Amino acid sequence: MLEKYLQVHPEVKKAIEAGEPVVALESTIISHGMPYPKNVEMAKNVSKIIRENGAIPATIAIIDGVLKVGLTEEEIEFLGTSKDVVKASRRDLPFIISKKLNGATTVATTMILADLAGVKVFATGGIGGVHRGAQETFDISADLQELANTDVAVICAGAKSILDIGLTLEYLETNGVPVIGFGTDEFPAFYTRKSGFGVDYRVDSPMEVATALKAKWDLNLKGGMVIGNPIPNEFEMDYDTITNAIETALKEAEENNIAGKKVTPFLLDKVKTITAGKSLESNIELVYNNAKIAAQIAKDLADINK
Ligand code: PSU
Ligand code: MN
């Protein structure tokens, strides 16, 4: 039944069946999160980094209505250049299939498809969350509900302060989603290493994360885990520069009545322009750093499951 919709790349399929480590990657970051050609360059390098760290990369997207786990370089190039790609969250899936569209998967949808294929570890840049002003707008990313329900671990550099980080953490707490600091006691804020908010647990090794994940799922404590891995020191942005850029971007979004799924891509693009591309460089570097740790976690998880 599943095969009717889902196509797992042969190399990825072989690895999953053999219990070898696989790391899922999202595609909204390629189509809506970064401009061409940096997006495609980033996506290819991320796959390379995952291989260098002993796991198989599986970039996830929907091509002509087919759910794909593991893309070819041509498919990555297509997603990075085509204007015809829908930002696909959970509710879009049935229609992207029925209308045979192309879809880029958000964190939420990447988790769903990874789980369907049997991939448990996923690396990205940042998760969606509770937006500032959500008390009025109700703008809360579907990523958070997915983390509550779907058994996939997400390695990210925290949440950007385009979001309300405090409310995002409260939401995750309510929904029973563990929030971990990898080598830190603070939840990272994407472009910066610190957010001013603590994490539930600090862990200092990939094996410790793998052990906790195994325990969680052995006990059927459904849902994911957020592993916050701070951006490396040398790529961190200046706090005032990024804070000012985000404030300006938020103001422009409001003035232009940007709403719904357009909000996050709009803000990312504005921040990039305001910082003259510096935020994009930081964004790319933190994804690489997450890919590396995710591959190591996937490896340790595969080892303890053998
Ligand atoms: N944060 C980034 N880059 C991104 C995204 C978030 O730095 O590309 C994307 C991810 O795919 C995430 C999605 O799942 O935005 C969240 O969108 P929304 O806020 O509309 O749920
Ligand atoms: Mn939203």
CSV table of N, CA, C and O in Angstrom, one decimal, residues 3-44:
chain,number,residue,atom,x,y,z
A,3,GLU,N,3.9,1.6,-0.9
A,3,GLU,CA,4.7,1.7,-2.1
A,3,GLU,C,4.0,2.5,-3.2
A,3,GLU,O,4.7,3.0,-4.1
A,4,LYS,N,2.7,2.5,-3.1
A,4,LYS,CA,1.9,3.2,-4.1
A,4,LYS,C,2.3,4.7,-4.0
A,4,LYS,O,2.2,5.4,-5.0
A,5,TYR,N,2.7,5.2,-2.9
A,5,TYR,CA,3.0,6.6,-2.7
A,5,TYR,C,4.5,6.9,-2.5
A,5,TYR,O,4.9,8.0,-2.8
A,6,LEU,N,5.1,6.0,-1.8
A,6,LEU,CA,6.5,6.3,-1.3
A,6,LEU,C,7.5,5.6,-2.1
A,6,LEU,O,7.5,4.4,-2.3
A,7,GLN,N,8.6,6.4,-2.5
A,7,GLN,CA,9.7,5.8,-3.2
A,7,GLN,C,11.0,6.1,-2.4
A,7,GLN,O,11.4,7.2,-2.3
A,8,VAL,N,11.5,5.0,-1.9
A,8,VAL,CA,12.8,5.1,-1.1
A,8,VAL,C,13.9,4.8,-2.0
A,8,VAL,O,14.0,3.8,-2.7
A,9,HIS,N,14.9,5.7,-2.1
A,9,HIS,CA,16.1,5.5,-2.9
A,9,HIS,C,16.8,4.2,-2.6
A,9,HIS,O,16.9,3.9,-1.4
A,10,PRO,N,17.2,3.4,-3.6
A,10,PRO,CA,17.7,2.1,-3.4
A,10,PRO,C,18.8,2.0,-2.3
A,10,PRO,O,18.9,1.1,-1.5
A,11,GLU,N,19.7,3.0,-2.4
A,11,GLU,CA,20.8,3.0,-1.4
A,11,GLU,C,20.3,3.2,0.0
A,11,GLU,O,20.8,2.6,1.0
A,12,VAL,N,19.3,4.1,0.1
A,12,VAL,CA,18.7,4.4,1.5
A,12,VAL,C,18.0,3.2,2.0
A,12,VAL,O,18.0,2.8,3.1
A,13,LYS,N,17.2,2.6,1.0
A,13,LYS,CA,16.4,1.4,1.4
A,13,LYS,C,17.3,0.3,1.9
A,13,LYS,O,17.0,-0.4,2.9
A,14,LYS,N,18.4,0.1,1.2
A,14,LYS,CA,19.3,-1.0,1.6
A,14,LYS,C,19.9,-0.7,3.0
A,14,LYS,O,20.0,-1.6,3.8
A,15,ALA,N,20.2,0.5,3.3
A,15,ALA,CA,20.8,0.9,4.6
A,15,ALA,C,19.8,0.7,5.7
A,15,ALA,O,20.1,0.1,6.7
A,16,ILE,N,18.5,1.1,5.4
A,16,ILE,CA,17.5,0.9,6.4
A,16,ILE,C,17.3,-0.5,6.7
A,16,ILE,O,17.2,-0.9,7.9
A,17,GLU,N,17.2,-1.3,5.7
A,17,GLU,CA,16.9,-2.8,5.9
A,17,GLU,C,18.1,-3.5,6.6
A,17,GLU,O,17.8,-4.4,7.4
A,18,ALA,N,19.3,-3.0,6.4
A,18,ALA,CA,20.4,-3.6,7.1
A,18,ALA,C,20.7,-2.9,8.5
A,18,ALA,O,21.6,-3.3,9.2
A,19,GLY,N,19.8,-2.0,8.9
A,19,GLY,CA,20.0,-1.3,10.2
A,19,GLY,C,21.2,-0.4,10.2
A,19,GLY,O,21.8,-0.1,11.3
A,20,GLU,N,21.6,0.1,9.0
A,20,GLU,CA,22.7,1.0,9.0
A,20,GLU,C,22.2,2.4,9.2
A,20,GLU,O,21.1,2.7,8.9
A,21,PRO,N,23.1,3.3,9.7
A,21,PRO,CA,22.7,4.7,10.0
A,21,PRO,C,22.3,5.5,8.7
A,21,PRO,O,23.0,5.5,7.7
A,22,VAL,N,21.1,6.2,8.8
A,22,VAL,CA,20.6,7.1,7.8
A,22,VAL,C,20.2,8.4,8.4
A,22,VAL,O,19.7,8.4,9.6
A,23,VAL,N,20.5,9.5,7.8
A,23,VAL,CA,20.0,10.8,8.3
A,23,VAL,C,19.1,11.4,7.3
A,23,VAL,O,19.5,11.6,6.1
A,24,ALA,N,17.9,11.8,7.7
A,24,ALA,CA,17.0,12.5,6.8
A,24,ALA,C,17.3,14.0,6.8
A,24,ALA,O,17.8,14.6,7.7
A,25,LEU,N,17.0,14.6,5.6
A,25,LEU,CA,17.2,16.0,5.4
A,25,LEU,C,15.9,16.6,4.8
A,25,LEU,O,15.3,16.0,4.0
A,26,GLU,N,15.6,17.9,5.1
A,26,GLU,CA,14.4,18.5,4.6
A,26,GLU,C,14.7,19.2,3.3
A,26,GLU,O,15.9,19.5,2.9
A,27,SER,N,13.7,19.6,2.6
A,27,SER,CA,13.9,20.3,1.3
A,27,SER,C,13.3,21.7,1.3
A,27,SER,O,13.6,22.5,0.3
A,28,THR,N,12.5,22.1,2.2
A,28,THR,CA,12.0,23.5,2.3
A,28,THR,C,13.2,24.5,2.4
A,28,THR,O,13.2,25.5,1.9
A,29,ILE,N,14.2,24.0,3.2
A,29,ILE,CA,15.4,24.8,3.4
A,29,ILE,C,16.1,25.1,2.0
A,29,ILE,O,16.7,26.1,1.8
A,30,ILE,N,15.9,24.1,1.1
A,30,ILE,CA,16.5,24.3,-0.3
A,30,ILE,C,15.6,25.2,-1.2
A,30,ILE,O,16.1,26.1,-1.8
A,31,SER,N,14.3,24.9,-1.2
A,31,SER,CA,13.4,25.7,-2.1
A,31,SER,C,13.0,27.0,-1.6
A,31,SER,O,12.8,28.0,-2.3
A,32,HIS,N,12.8,27.1,-0.3
A,32,HIS,CA,12.2,28.4,0.3
A,32,HIS,C,13.1,29.0,1.3
A,32,HIS,O,12.8,30.1,1.8
A,33,GLY,N,14.1,28.3,1.8
A,33,GLY,CA,14.9,28.9,2.9
A,33,GLY,C,16.2,29.6,2.4
A,33,GLY,O,16.7,30.4,3.2
A,34,MET,N,16.7,29.3,1.2
A,34,MET,CA,17.9,29.9,0.8
A,34,MET,C,17.8,30.2,-0.7
A,34,MET,O,17.2,29.4,-1.5
A,35,PRO,N,18.6,31.2,-1.2
A,35,PRO,CA,18.5,31.5,-2.7
A,35,PRO,C,19.5,30.5,-3.5
A,35,PRO,O,20.4,30.0,-2.9
A,36,TYR,N,19.2,30.4,-4.8
A,36,TYR,CA,20.0,29.7,-5.7
A,36,TYR,C,21.3,30.5,-6.0
A,36,TYR,O,21.1,31.7,-6.1
A,37,PRO,N,22.4,30.0,-6.1
A,37,PRO,CA,22.8,28.6,-6.2
A,37,PRO,C,23.3,28.1,-4.8
A,37,PRO,O,23.7,26.9,-4.7
A,38,LYS,N,23.3,29.0,-3.8
A,38,LYS,CA,23.9,28.6,-2.5
A,38,LYS,C,23.0,27.4,-1.9
A,38,LYS,O,23.6,26.5,-1.2
A,39,ASN,N,21.7,27.4,-2.2
A,39,ASN,CA,20.9,26.4,-1.6
A,39,ASN,C,21.3,25.0,-2.1
A,39,ASN,O,21.4,24.0,-1.3
A,40,VAL,N,21.6,24.9,-3.4
A,40,VAL,CA,21.9,23.6,-4.0
A,40,VAL,C,23.3,23.2,-3.5
A,40,VAL,O,23.6,22.0,-3.2
A,41,GLU,N,24.2,24.1,-3.5
A,41,GLU,CA,25.6,23.9,-3.0
A,41,GLU,C,25.5,23.3,-1.6
A,41,GLU,O,26.1,22.3,-1.2
A,42,MET,N,24.7,24.0,-0.7
A,42,MET,CA,24.5,23.6,0.7
A,42,MET,C,24.0,22.2,0.7
A,42,MET,O,24.5,21.3,1.4
A,43,ALA,N,22.9,21.9,-0.1
A,43,ALA,CA,22.3,20.6,0.0
A,43,ALA,C,23.3,19.5,-0.4
A,43,ALA,O,23.3,18.4,0.3
A,44,LYS,N,24.1,19.7,-1.4
A,44,LYS,CA,25.1,18.7,-1.8
A,44,LYS,C,26.1,18.5,-0.8
A,44,LYS,O,26.5,17.4,-0.5
